[in-house]
Structures are given as C-alpha cells and as structure tokens.
Amino acid sequence: MEQSAINPALIAASEQVFDRVRKAGAEADLIILESESLSLKASQGELEEHSISQTQTFGVRVIKDEKVGIAYSEASDAESLSWIVDQALQNATYSAAEPSERIPANAQTLFTDDSYFCPKDSVTIDQQIDMVLGLERGLLEKPKVKNVPYNGVSESTSGRYLFSTAGLSAASRQRAVYAYAYALAEDGEKNAMEGTGQVSRLSTELDIPKLVESVASLSLDMLEGKAIPSGRYDVIFDHECQISLFNVFSMALSGKAAKDGINPWREKVGQSVADPRLQLSDKPLMMDGFGYSLFDDEGTATADTPLIIDGVLQTLIHNTVTANHFGVTTTGHASRGPRSGLGVGYHQLMIEAGSAADAELKAGEYLEVTSMAGLHSGANAISGDFSLGVSGFLCRDGQRIKPVRGVTVAANFYKLLNQIQCIGDTLHWNWERSSVMPSIRFAELAVSGE
C-alpha cells in the first residue's frame, strides 16, 4: 500500500501548534485541508475558462476549562500558527461551557492508499482541453441544441490531515476528475435545458461521447414535455433525484439536530420509521464511491453504520459530543472544517437492493421524475413536507409514453418512506458517486398538473 505521506512541514506545524497549546494548559486538534484544482470551460468552440487554484488552510480547535475556541489561517509561517492558537484560546473565553466536548483519545495513525485514491494521470492539459471542446462541439452538432451554457472538465486533488494533542496523526488524499454539461435545446417557442456529468479518478476513464449522448437525450426529450392531469400517481425518482431527496431530509439521521431539539426522529431510535423492506446504511469504506472516508473529522476510524434495518431506526449519526450527550458511542460521523465548529455528516448512504425486477418495478402506469426544481426552498426537513416542480416521463410497463413538464409533486418524506410499493433489485450510483441506491417505487403521490 502506498500511504498518504505527510509533508514533514505539516508535522512540524502541528508540533508548534501543540507546544503552544500545552503551555496554555489546553488540549487541541488541528485540521489541515489542501486542494489543487484545474477547471476548463468551453464557449462557442473556444476555451473560455482555464483556471488553476491551490489552497491550504489550517484550523485549530482548542478546549480549555470546558470551553471551545476555533481559529484558522491560510498562512503556515510560525507567526501565523502562533496567532491561531492565541486567537482560539481567546475565542474560547467567550464561549459557553460544553462539558461533553473533549479531544478524543485517538492516539492512532491512519493513512489512505494513494495508489488507489490518488493515482497519477497520464492525460495532459492539452488533451483535457480537447475533451471539453469536444464535449461542447458534440452537443452543438445535435439538431435543435442551440447552446451549452454550462460545461466543464475539471480535476482536483484534495488532502485532509488531522493531528491532536492526544497523539492522532491521520492523512487522506483523493483525486477526482469531472466532466459535465447542460444543453439548451430549442424548437420554435419550445425550449428545454437538462444536463448531467461523470466522475472518475483518471481522465482516461471519462467517456465524453457517452456524456454527449446522455445530455442531448435529456434535453431533446424534454422539448415536447407537457403537464399531465392532476391526480395521484405512483412515482419513481431517477437515480439523481432519489438520492437528492434523501440528502435533503438526512437531518432526520443527525445526532446534532437531535441534541438541538429539531430532529423529527430524535425519539424514534428503536422504532419503525419506514417500510420494513427498507435497509439504509452509511458505507464510508466503499472504495468505488467518492464519499469514501477512512476517518471522520475527529480522527475516529469509520465503519459501516446500519441506520434503518427492516424499517426500524437503529441509531442516529454521532460525533463524540452528541454521543456523550445521549450516552452512546460515536458512530464516526464528526464533521468539521478549518473554519467551523463540530457537526455531524454522513459519508456514503446506501440502500440495499430489494427483490423487484424491472417487470414488477415498472409495471403499469407511473411517473418517472428526472428533474426537480426548488429542492431546498420547497422542502421542510423538520416537518418532512415538500412541494417540488418536476419534469420527467409518464411511463407504462417500462416504456416512456410522453415527456412531462409543468407539474408539481407534493408529499411528506417521512410518510413517503411508508408508501413504498416495491424496491428494485439493482443498485445505482448517482453521477457524482456520493450514494448508491436501487430504484424505489412510491405509491400514489399527489401530482398537480393541468
């Protein structure tokens, strides 16, 4: 295994920070985020954007007398590192006591595998420029595609390093290459704009011709979209939309939201919250996902976490603070940036495949939703209510009968989990590869159309 080697300068920086912390009679952890990125965009056959950026941010969290202070700097010189310690200590004096928040006793060393997560790419920048120009050109060659206002090929390499006064040393590096496009199609007074993308670890794994066909199909198919009669329809959200919907309501899994008194499932652990066929887990160690995480932002080693099994809520996701508050053990879901306090966040949600083959999943008439508008403004994570403008296709027995636009789907997410008609037998990643789920058919949602 080729480990994520830590730059000796970062180790030296952590030692300087902790020397100053200890002299103040405090404890601390230090998070360092590094990022190198390249972004390319095409416009009318020319390269419109070619930007390169490199960032490094140091964020220290100190705890003294049960009070927490945070400070950060983008500079790594000795004076700046001393300043963030002093500023964090000062900030701590203004904060309320938080007896549950301590630096975990994680005296361990954790490294990811660079050979897998950060492979070397043989593709040159000139070849990547050809890729983004070819992406736009391929779409503009499609009949009725008038513009490709959003497009790009980009790559990023990120590093996350954690140190603590308790002896933690953890390093994780990942590389990702993206290609995406949204195409505007026009036919007389009718127009539609849809898009999607691809992600991989190597540029050679991107399939630009396939992406061109996918984006063109999404946009051109929607040109003839019309409203359907209002009523109740079975609904299948496509892979992107279904995962986005679960993301919006993921607060119901948050131990921090429960601690703050705003989680609607805060007293539901051990109770049924969904159809008994639903099996939901967080799978941080699935290596083919881009939400892979060997450790959380407190340095706790991650592991698979069953969340809903047979429809029953097993646990909320916790950092050490929320776990201490509820008298449980951290689940390895601490989330913190250099500039922020401690929160919680999942890594890679997975719903296990069900038993329904396509013939059952797509039997009869249903609405396939391929695009949603107003996802955040039209959804209330506390109540579970949502009302979203959607587009997609009216389908029958797996065949798309006609494109649909100008309709609204309204429901309550938490009730929706008990309106599952069937769960498909095949898993699908969203294009960003952040979560993996089978298709789920939800029964009789209210659709407002013509």
XYZ file of C-alpha atoms in Angstrom, residues 94-448:
355
model
C -16.210 33.951 25.131
C -17.933 30.612 24.610
C -20.323 28.788 26.882
C -19.052 25.714 28.689
C -19.549 22.457 26.778
C -18.627 19.617 29.161
C -19.350 16.979 26.508
C -16.758 18.293 24.056
C -13.297 16.820 24.523
C -10.409 15.942 22.243
C -10.854 12.191 21.672
C -8.146 9.864 22.932
C -7.309 8.767 19.402
C -3.611 8.019 19.736
C -3.507 6.326 16.344
C -2.100 6.696 12.862
C -4.411 6.401 9.839
C -3.486 6.677 6.159
C -5.352 6.123 2.920
C -3.871 4.365 -0.100
C -2.533 6.908 -2.600
C -2.090 4.310 -5.323
C -5.875 3.820 -5.397
C -7.353 7.145 -4.314
C -4.765 9.480 -5.795
C -3.402 7.786 -8.937
C -1.152 9.599 -11.367
C -2.911 10.735 -14.553
C -1.146 10.421 -17.895
C -3.535 12.815 -19.691
C -2.058 16.245 -20.432
C -3.802 19.595 -20.023
C -3.920 19.936 -23.827
C -5.774 16.636 -24.012
C -8.209 17.797 -21.316
C -8.798 20.981 -23.310
C -9.608 18.825 -26.328
C -12.055 16.906 -24.133
C -14.031 19.975 -23.043
C -14.037 21.413 -26.566
C -15.206 18.058 -27.902
C -17.936 17.915 -25.272
C -19.393 21.264 -26.321
C -18.892 20.585 -30.044
C -20.572 17.186 -29.840
C -23.654 18.727 -28.249
C -23.828 21.687 -30.631
C -23.788 19.259 -33.547
C -27.054 17.780 -32.298
C -30.158 19.085 -34.094
C -32.066 21.663 -32.011
C -29.267 22.093 -29.447
C -28.607 25.842 -29.544
C -26.230 26.382 -26.665
C -24.267 24.586 -23.962
C -24.178 27.310 -21.301
C -22.818 25.081 -18.556
C -19.997 22.695 -19.313
C -16.622 21.786 -17.990
C -13.813 19.363 -17.436
C -12.064 19.712 -14.122
C -9.755 17.845 -11.811
C -8.961 18.227 -8.151
C -6.598 16.668 -5.670
C -7.519 17.172 -2.035
C -5.683 16.369 1.149
C -7.080 16.162 4.673
C -4.727 15.916 7.641
C -5.663 15.631 11.313
C -3.413 15.899 14.360
C -4.229 16.164 18.053
C -2.585 16.636 21.417
C -3.800 13.103 22.187
C -1.410 11.655 19.601
C -3.607 11.435 16.498
C -1.960 11.505 13.076
C -4.289 10.897 10.120
C -3.942 11.600 6.423
C -6.291 11.173 3.482
C -5.790 12.226 -0.133
C -8.187 11.818 -3.050
C -8.162 12.728 -6.706
C -11.235 13.290 -8.867
C -11.803 14.233 -12.498
C -15.185 15.584 -13.611
C -16.933 16.267 -16.892
C -20.392 17.814 -17.043
C -22.698 19.707 -19.393
C -26.156 21.269 -19.575
C -27.524 21.743 -23.076
C -30.231 24.195 -24.168
C -32.481 22.747 -26.856
C -34.966 24.880 -28.825
C -37.724 24.090 -31.292
C -39.735 27.171 -32.220
C -41.050 28.618 -28.980
C -40.330 25.453 -27.044
C -37.098 25.070 -25.132
C -35.568 22.773 -22.534
C -32.279 22.639 -20.700
C -31.076 19.493 -18.947
C -27.711 18.005 -18.096
C -25.612 15.524 -16.181
C -21.998 14.591 -15.610
C -19.377 11.935 -14.998
C -16.673 11.467 -12.375
C -13.629 9.217 -12.225
C -10.162 9.106 -10.708
C -8.444 9.230 -14.118
C -9.204 11.362 -17.164
C -8.920 8.292 -19.389
C -11.971 6.813 -17.647
C -14.241 9.691 -18.715
C -16.440 8.822 -21.698
C -17.142 12.119 -23.453
C -19.149 10.634 -26.390
C -21.414 8.829 -23.912
C -21.859 12.041 -21.918
C -22.777 13.927 -25.104
C -25.486 11.381 -25.892
C -26.853 11.431 -22.340
C -27.078 15.230 -22.122
C -28.547 15.569 -25.607
C -31.181 12.940 -24.887
C -32.184 14.596 -21.607
C -32.655 17.994 -23.255
C -34.196 16.949 -26.566
C -36.628 14.506 -24.952
C -37.979 17.290 -22.752
C -38.809 19.655 -25.634
C -42.278 18.168 -26.070
C -42.942 17.980 -22.352
C -46.438 18.952 -21.178
C -48.428 18.813 -17.974
C -50.459 15.722 -17.187
C -53.850 15.734 -15.434
C -53.758 16.297 -11.689
C -54.197 13.184 -9.620
C -52.370 10.534 -7.660
C -49.584 8.696 -9.419
C -47.021 6.100 -8.490
C -43.635 7.825 -8.764
C -40.113 6.573 -9.429
C -37.451 9.221 -8.882
C -34.429 8.596 -11.086
C -31.030 7.871 -9.529
C -30.045 11.551 -9.228
C -33.389 12.781 -7.899
C -33.919 9.986 -5.383
C -30.503 10.489 -3.791
C -31.014 14.267 -3.737
C -34.340 13.761 -1.952
C -32.759 11.584 0.734
C -29.960 14.141 1.118
C -32.388 16.973 1.811
C -34.085 15.050 4.601
C -30.927 13.488 6.051
C -31.234 15.797 9.076
C -33.543 13.099 10.477
C -30.395 10.986 10.930
C -28.420 13.726 12.709
C -27.452 13.336 16.346
C -26.586 17.029 16.454
C -30.062 18.010 15.228
C -31.471 15.716 17.925
C -29.277 17.362 20.563
C -30.513 20.750 19.337
C -34.117 19.537 19.604
C -35.025 19.914 15.921
C -34.706 16.354 14.637
C -38.163 14.839 13.980
C -36.690 11.370 14.678
C -34.919 12.359 17.920
C -37.072 9.965 19.950
C -37.545 7.316 17.249
C -34.453 5.141 17.761
C -35.654 1.562 18.077
C -38.979 2.379 16.440
C -40.350 1.759 12.971
C -39.903 4.760 10.675
C -40.197 3.140 7.239
C -41.469 0.211 5.237
C -39.932 -2.991 6.665
C -38.255 -3.683 3.318
C -36.088 -0.560 3.638
C -32.453 -1.163 4.633
C -30.430 2.059 4.873
C -26.789 2.220 5.983
C -23.836 4.550 5.800
C -20.965 2.829 3.993
C -17.879 5.049 4.323
C -15.443 2.341 3.232
C -16.900 1.545 -0.211
C -13.802 2.315 -2.223
C -15.559 2.902 -5.541
C -17.535 5.817 -4.097
C -16.259 9.372 -3.893
C -17.601 9.804 -0.382
C -15.050 7.274 0.876
C -13.711 8.218 4.292
C -11.245 6.246 6.403
C -11.762 8.540 9.391
C -14.080 11.361 10.431
C -13.106 14.911 11.351
C -12.270 13.940 14.918
C -9.967 11.182 13.702
C -12.337 8.361 14.631
C -11.904 5.382 12.320
C -15.081 4.872 10.317
C -17.090 1.687 9.858
C -20.338 0.606 8.215
C -23.250 2.030 10.216
C -26.712 0.440 9.889
C -29.250 3.285 10.137
C -32.616 1.769 9.198
C -32.919 -2.030 9.246
C -36.224 -3.695 8.392
C -37.776 -0.230 8.617
C -36.571 0.327 12.211
C -34.293 3.263 13.075
C -31.143 1.745 14.593
C -29.165 4.846 15.519
C -28.561 8.466 14.720
C -25.159 9.537 13.411
C -22.900 10.929 16.130
C -19.664 12.687 16.866
C -18.161 12.361 20.351
C -20.102 15.378 21.676
C -23.546 14.199 20.596
C -22.659 10.636 21.629
C -21.676 11.832 25.110
C -24.884 13.847 25.326
C -27.033 10.775 24.610
C -24.860 8.302 26.478
C -23.875 6.324 23.400
C -20.696 5.761 21.388
C -19.625 7.947 18.480
C -20.513 6.437 15.116
C -17.566 8.119 13.373
C -19.582 10.898 11.744
C -17.891 14.023 13.098
C -17.801 16.812 10.532
C -15.635 19.913 10.845
C -13.761 22.274 8.571
C -10.881 24.571 9.498
C -13.309 27.475 9.937
C -16.217 25.654 11.587
C -17.279 24.038 14.804
C -18.049 20.378 15.261
C -21.064 18.905 13.473
C -22.112 15.557 12.048
C -22.420 14.317 8.493
C -22.834 11.005 6.712
C -20.271 9.654 4.265
C -21.941 7.396 1.649
C -25.579 6.414 2.024
C -26.567 3.025 0.703
C -29.991 1.428 0.411
C -29.748 -2.303 -0.128
C -31.244 -3.753 -3.279
C -34.752 -5.104 -2.977
C -36.420 -8.029 -4.710
C -38.344 -6.301 -7.516
C -37.115 -6.966 -11.035
C -37.871 -4.328 -13.665
C -41.064 -6.091 -14.734
C -42.528 -5.585 -11.248
C -40.903 -2.226 -10.527
C -42.179 -0.660 -13.745
C -45.488 -2.457 -14.189
C -48.491 -0.372 -15.233
C -48.511 3.419 -15.221
C -46.163 5.619 -13.197
C -44.390 8.979 -13.325
C -40.616 8.876 -13.712
C -39.101 12.052 -12.255
C -35.813 13.058 -13.889
C -35.505 16.684 -12.733
C -36.635 18.622 -9.657
C -36.772 22.382 -9.094
C -36.761 24.223 -5.780
C -35.487 21.237 -3.847
C -34.237 23.265 -0.897
C -36.773 26.086 -0.892
C -39.661 23.677 -1.439
C -38.740 21.179 1.279
C -39.011 21.410 5.066
C -36.591 18.971 6.674
C -38.261 19.252 10.087
C -41.858 18.610 9.044
C -40.945 16.424 6.075
C -43.280 18.288 3.732
C -42.145 19.056 0.190
C -43.703 20.521 -2.919
C -41.468 20.459 -5.977
C -41.769 21.386 -9.597
C -40.673 18.339 -11.552
C -40.177 17.091 -15.062
C -39.850 13.569 -16.343
C -41.892 11.000 -18.224
C -45.256 9.334 -17.935
C -44.437 5.669 -18.338
C -46.298 2.442 -18.831
C -44.786 -1.014 -18.359
C -41.256 0.389 -18.508
C -41.827 2.431 -21.668
C -41.800 6.224 -21.721
C -45.164 7.272 -23.121
C -44.698 11.045 -23.114
C -42.434 13.697 -21.578
C -43.882 15.663 -18.660
C -43.211 19.249 -17.567
C -45.031 21.907 -15.614
C -46.258 19.659 -12.797
C -45.738 19.667 -9.043
C -45.217 16.660 -6.792
C -46.200 17.159 -3.143
C -45.782 14.726 -0.266
C -44.311 14.241 3.181
C -40.943 12.489 3.052
C -41.293 10.731 6.391
C -44.717 9.370 5.384
C -43.338 8.562 1.938
C -40.983 6.013 3.480
C -44.099 4.031 4.371
C -45.598 4.412 0.881
C -43.098 2.109 -0.805
C -44.699 -0.170 -3.339
C -41.523 -2.013 -4.254
C -37.738 -1.713 -4.242
C -35.698 -2.565 -7.316
C -33.115 -5.334 -7.377
C -30.294 -3.289 -8.935
C -28.079 -0.677 -7.268
C -27.247 2.623 -8.983
C -24.762 5.343 -8.084
C -25.620 8.963 -8.777
C -23.217 10.523 -11.261
C -21.128 12.124 -8.514
C -20.857 8.688 -6.882
C -21.749 10.001 -3.427
C -24.520 7.481 -2.623
C -25.823 4.224 -4.060
C -29.442 3.058 -4.070
C -31.886 0.906 -6.013
C -34.899 2.472 -7.683
C -37.872 2.743 -5.329
C -41.467 2.962 -6.500
C -43.556 5.159 -4.214
C -47.316 4.709 -4.292
C -49.902 7.378 -5.061
C -48.171 10.728 -4.688
C -50.186 13.885 -5.280
C -49.328 15.419 -8.651
C -50.716 18.819 -9.642
